[in-house]
Amino acid sequence: MCNYIYKELKCQHHYHLVESWCPKYIATERRCTPIIVSKQYWGDDICAACRERQQPSNHPWAKLIRRPADQTAPQASVPAR
């Protein structure tokens, strides 16, 4: 079984970080049932997504990357021959 570290942040989001892969994963590259070997609470840190919501980026290209949720990407049409 692979060993994982459970890391909880101040914003209530959490991560499962791999501490070590088991021999079965190394051979097959298929994940097995995780075993949490330690839990960490990082009370001073928040995740990148929450940080971005609190302090939006002022870079000129940031508006091009962020798209409204209700808008979908335009579909390219290929003319028939």
mmCIF file with all atom_site columns, C-alpha atoms in Angstrom:
data_model
loop_
_atom_site.group_PDB
_atom_site.id
_atom_site.type_symbol
_atom_site.label_atom_id
_atom_site.label_alt_id
_atom_site.label_comp_id
_atom_site.label_asym_id
_atom_site.label_entity_id
_atom_site.label_seq_id
_atom_site.pdbx_PDB_ins_code
_atom_site.Cartn_x
_atom_site.Cartn_y
_atom_site.Cartn_z
_atom_site.occupancy
_atom_site.B_iso_or_equiv
_atom_site.pdbx_formal_charge
_atom_site.auth_seq_id
_atom_site.auth_comp_id
_atom_site.auth_asym_id
_atom_site.auth_atom_id
_atom_site.pdbx_PDB_model_num
ATOM 1  C CA . MET A 1 1  ? 0.000   0.000  0.000   1.00 0.00 ? 1  MET A CA 1
ATOM 2  C CA . CYS A 1 2  ? 1.180   3.510  -0.800  1.00 0.00 ? 2  CYS A CA 1
ATOM 3  C CA . ASN A 1 3  ? 1.772   5.901  2.087   1.00 0.00 ? 3  ASN A CA 1
ATOM 4  C CA . TYR A 1 4  ? 0.146   9.340  1.946   1.00 0.00 ? 4  TYR A CA 1
ATOM 5  C CA . ILE A 1 5  ? 0.291   12.517 4.028   1.00 0.00 ? 5  ILE A CA 1
ATOM 6  C CA . TYR A 1 6  ? -3.014  14.329 4.566   1.00 0.00 ? 6  TYR A CA 1
ATOM 7  C CA . LYS A 1 7  ? -2.405  18.088 4.487   1.00 0.00 ? 7  LYS A CA 1
ATOM 8  C CA . GLU A 1 8  ? -5.256  20.415 5.493   1.00 0.00 ? 8  GLU A CA 1
ATOM 9  C CA . LEU A 1 9  ? -4.998  24.150 4.866   1.00 0.00 ? 9  LEU A CA 1
ATOM 10 C CA . LYS A 1 10 ? -6.545  27.151 6.609   1.00 0.00 ? 10 LYS A CA 1
ATOM 11 C CA . CYS A 1 11 ? -9.145  27.512 3.815   1.00 0.00 ? 11 CYS A CA 1
ATOM 12 C CA . GLN A 1 12 ? -10.463 23.979 4.605   1.00 0.00 ? 12 GLN A CA 1
ATOM 13 C CA . HIS A 1 13 ? -9.093  22.541 1.338   1.00 0.00 ? 13 HIS A CA 1
ATOM 14 C CA . HIS A 1 14 ? -6.876  19.494 1.665   1.00 0.00 ? 14 HIS A CA 1
ATOM 15 C CA . TYR A 1 15 ? -4.291  17.526 -0.266  1.00 0.00 ? 15 TYR A CA 1
ATOM 16 C CA . HIS A 1 16 ? -3.096  13.948 -0.232  1.00 0.00 ? 16 HIS A CA 1
ATOM 17 C CA . LEU A 1 17 ? 0.662   13.973 -0.776  1.00 0.00 ? 17 LEU A CA 1
ATOM 18 C CA . VAL A 1 18 ? 2.558   10.773 -1.511  1.00 0.00 ? 18 VAL A CA 1
ATOM 19 C CA . GLU A 1 19 ? 5.128   9.938  1.111   1.00 0.00 ? 19 GLU A CA 1
ATOM 20 C CA . SER A 1 20 ? 6.264   6.741  -0.593  1.00 0.00 ? 20 SER A CA 1
ATOM 21 C CA . TRP A 1 21 ? 5.102   4.493  -3.418  1.00 0.00 ? 21 TRP A CA 1
ATOM 22 C CA . CYS A 1 22 ? 4.714   0.783  -2.740  1.00 0.00 ? 22 CYS A CA 1
ATOM 23 C CA . PRO A 1 23 ? 6.562   -1.835 -4.845  1.00 0.00 ? 23 PRO A CA 1
ATOM 24 C CA . LYS A 1 24 ? 3.294   -2.756 -6.591  1.00 0.00 ? 24 LYS A CA 1
ATOM 25 C CA . TYR A 1 25 ? 2.852   0.833  -7.838  1.00 0.00 ? 25 TYR A CA 1
ATOM 26 C CA . ILE A 1 26 ? 6.477   1.028  -8.948  1.00 0.00 ? 26 ILE A CA 1
ATOM 27 C CA . ALA A 1 27 ? 6.026   -2.117 -11.042 1.00 0.00 ? 27 ALA A CA 1
ATOM 28 C CA . THR A 1 28 ? 2.551   -1.452 -12.480 1.00 0.00 ? 28 THR A CA 1
ATOM 29 C CA . GLU A 1 29 ? 2.064   2.350  -12.116 1.00 0.00 ? 29 GLU A CA 1
ATOM 30 C CA . ARG A 1 30 ? -1.472  1.642  -10.869 1.00 0.00 ? 30 ARG A CA 1
ATOM 31 C CA . ARG A 1 31 ? -2.480  3.325  -7.646  1.00 0.00 ? 31 ARG A CA 1
ATOM 32 C CA . CYS A 1 32 ? -3.578  1.133  -4.787  1.00 0.00 ? 32 CYS A CA 1
ATOM 33 C CA . THR A 1 33 ? -5.621  1.979  -1.707  1.00 0.00 ? 33 THR A CA 1
ATOM 34 C CA . PRO A 1 34 ? -3.926  4.903  0.074   1.00 0.00 ? 34 PRO A CA 1
ATOM 35 C CA . ILE A 1 35 ? -2.860  4.670  3.690   1.00 0.00 ? 35 ILE A CA 1
ATOM 36 C CA . ILE A 1 36 ? -2.722  7.976  5.577   1.00 0.00 ? 36 ILE A CA 1
ATOM 37 C CA . VAL A 1 37 ? 0.432   7.818  7.708   1.00 0.00 ? 37 VAL A CA 1
ATOM 38 C CA . SER A 1 38 ? 0.284   11.376 9.057   1.00 0.00 ? 38 SER A CA 1
ATOM 39 C CA . LYS A 1 39 ? -2.064  14.343 9.181   1.00 0.00 ? 39 LYS A CA 1
ATOM 40 C CA . GLN A 1 40 ? -0.802  17.900 9.006   1.00 0.00 ? 40 GLN A CA 1
ATOM 41 C CA . TYR A 1 41 ? -2.705  21.122 9.591   1.00 0.00 ? 41 TYR A CA 1
ATOM 42 C CA . TRP A 1 42 ? -1.181  24.180 7.968   1.00 0.00 ? 42 TRP A CA 1
ATOM 43 C CA . GLY A 1 43 ? -3.158  26.895 9.737   1.00 0.00 ? 43 GLY A CA 1
ATOM 44 C CA . ASP A 1 44 ? -1.217  29.755 8.165   1.00 0.00 ? 44 ASP A CA 1
ATOM 45 C CA . ASP A 1 45 ? -1.462  28.693 4.505   1.00 0.00 ? 45 ASP A CA 1
ATOM 46 C CA . ILE A 1 46 ? -4.308  28.798 2.001   1.00 0.00 ? 46 ILE A CA 1
ATOM 47 C CA . CYS A 1 47 ? -4.415  27.092 -1.389  1.00 0.00 ? 47 CYS A CA 1
ATOM 48 C CA . ALA A 1 48 ? -3.548  28.884 -4.642  1.00 0.00 ? 48 ALA A CA 1
ATOM 49 C CA . ALA A 1 49 ? -7.178  29.025 -5.815  1.00 0.00 ? 49 ALA A CA 1
ATOM 50 C CA . CYS A 1 50 ? -8.361  30.741 -2.617  1.00 0.00 ? 50 CYS A CA 1
ATOM 51 C CA . ARG A 1 51 ? -5.352  33.065 -2.689  1.00 0.00 ? 51 ARG A CA 1
ATOM 52 C CA . GLU A 1 52 ? -6.234  34.104 -6.259  1.00 0.00 ? 52 GLU A CA 1
ATOM 53 C CA . ARG A 1 53 ? -9.828  34.831 -5.216  1.00 0.00 ? 53 ARG A CA 1
ATOM 54 C CA . GLN A 1 54 ? -8.636  37.026 -2.347  1.00 0.00 ? 54 GLN A CA 1
ATOM 55 C CA . GLN A 1 55 ? -5.943  38.851 -4.312  1.00 0.00 ? 55 GLN A CA 1
ATOM 56 C CA . PRO A 1 56 ? -6.707  38.826 -8.058  1.00 0.00 ? 56 PRO A CA 1
ATOM 57 C CA . SER A 1 57 ? -3.718  39.061 -10.355 1.00 0.00 ? 57 SER A CA 1
ATOM 58 C CA . ASN A 1 58 ? -2.926  42.424 -11.929 1.00 0.00 ? 58 ASN A CA 1
ATOM 59 C CA . HIS A 1 59 ? -1.079  40.964 -14.899 1.00 0.00 ? 59 HIS A CA 1
ATOM 60 C CA . PRO A 1 60 ? -2.515  42.178 -18.225 1.00 0.00 ? 60 PRO A CA 1
ATOM 61 C CA . TRP A 1 61 ? -2.885  38.623 -19.563 1.00 0.00 ? 61 TRP A CA 1
ATOM 62 C CA . ALA A 1 62 ? -4.798  37.353 -16.510 1.00 0.00 ? 62 ALA A CA 1
ATOM 63 C CA . LYS A 1 63 ? -8.124  38.485 -17.997 1.00 0.00 ? 63 LYS A CA 1
ATOM 64 C CA . LEU A 1 64 ? -7.422  36.386 -21.089 1.00 0.00 ? 64 LEU A CA 1
ATOM 65 C CA . ILE A 1 65 ? -6.831  33.250 -19.024 1.00 0.00 ? 65 ILE A CA 1
ATOM 66 C CA . ARG A 1 66 ? -9.834  33.622 -16.718 1.00 0.00 ? 66 ARG A CA 1
ATOM 67 C CA . ARG A 1 67 ? -13.091 33.010 -18.556 1.00 0.00 ? 67 ARG A CA 1
ATOM 68 C CA . PRO A 1 68 ? -16.632 33.374 -17.255 1.00 0.00 ? 68 PRO A CA 1
ATOM 69 C CA . ALA A 1 69 ? -18.129 30.044 -16.167 1.00 0.00 ? 69 ALA A CA 1
ATOM 70 C CA . ASP A 1 70 ? -21.240 30.447 -18.347 1.00 0.00 ? 70 ASP A CA 1
ATOM 71 C CA . GLN A 1 71 ? -19.262 30.936 -21.562 1.00 0.00 ? 71 GLN A CA 1
ATOM 72 C CA . THR A 1 72 ? -18.018 27.918 -23.494 1.00 0.00 ? 72 THR A CA 1
ATOM 73 C CA . ALA A 1 73 ? -15.139 27.848 -25.919 1.00 0.00 ? 73 ALA A CA 1
ATOM 74 C CA . PRO A 1 74 ? -16.168 28.358 -29.556 1.00 0.00 ? 74 PRO A CA 1
ATOM 75 C CA . GLN A 1 75 ? -16.142 25.214 -31.654 1.00 0.00 ? 75 GLN A CA 1
ATOM 76 C CA . ALA A 1 76 ? -13.992 25.318 -34.771 1.00 0.00 ? 76 ALA A CA 1
ATOM 77 C CA . SER A 1 77 ? -15.819 24.256 -37.881 1.00 0.00 ? 77 SER A CA 1
ATOM 78 C CA . VAL A 1 78 ? -13.986 22.462 -40.649 1.00 0.00 ? 78 VAL A CA 1
ATOM 79 C CA . PRO A 1 79 ? -15.412 22.987 -44.153 1.00 0.00 ? 79 PRO A CA 1
ATOM 80 C CA . ALA A 1 80 ? -16.436 19.791 -45.957 1.00 0.00 ? 80 ALA A CA 1
ATOM 81 C CA . ARG A 1 81 ? -14.612 18.985 -49.175 1.00 0.00 ? 81 ARG A CA 1
#
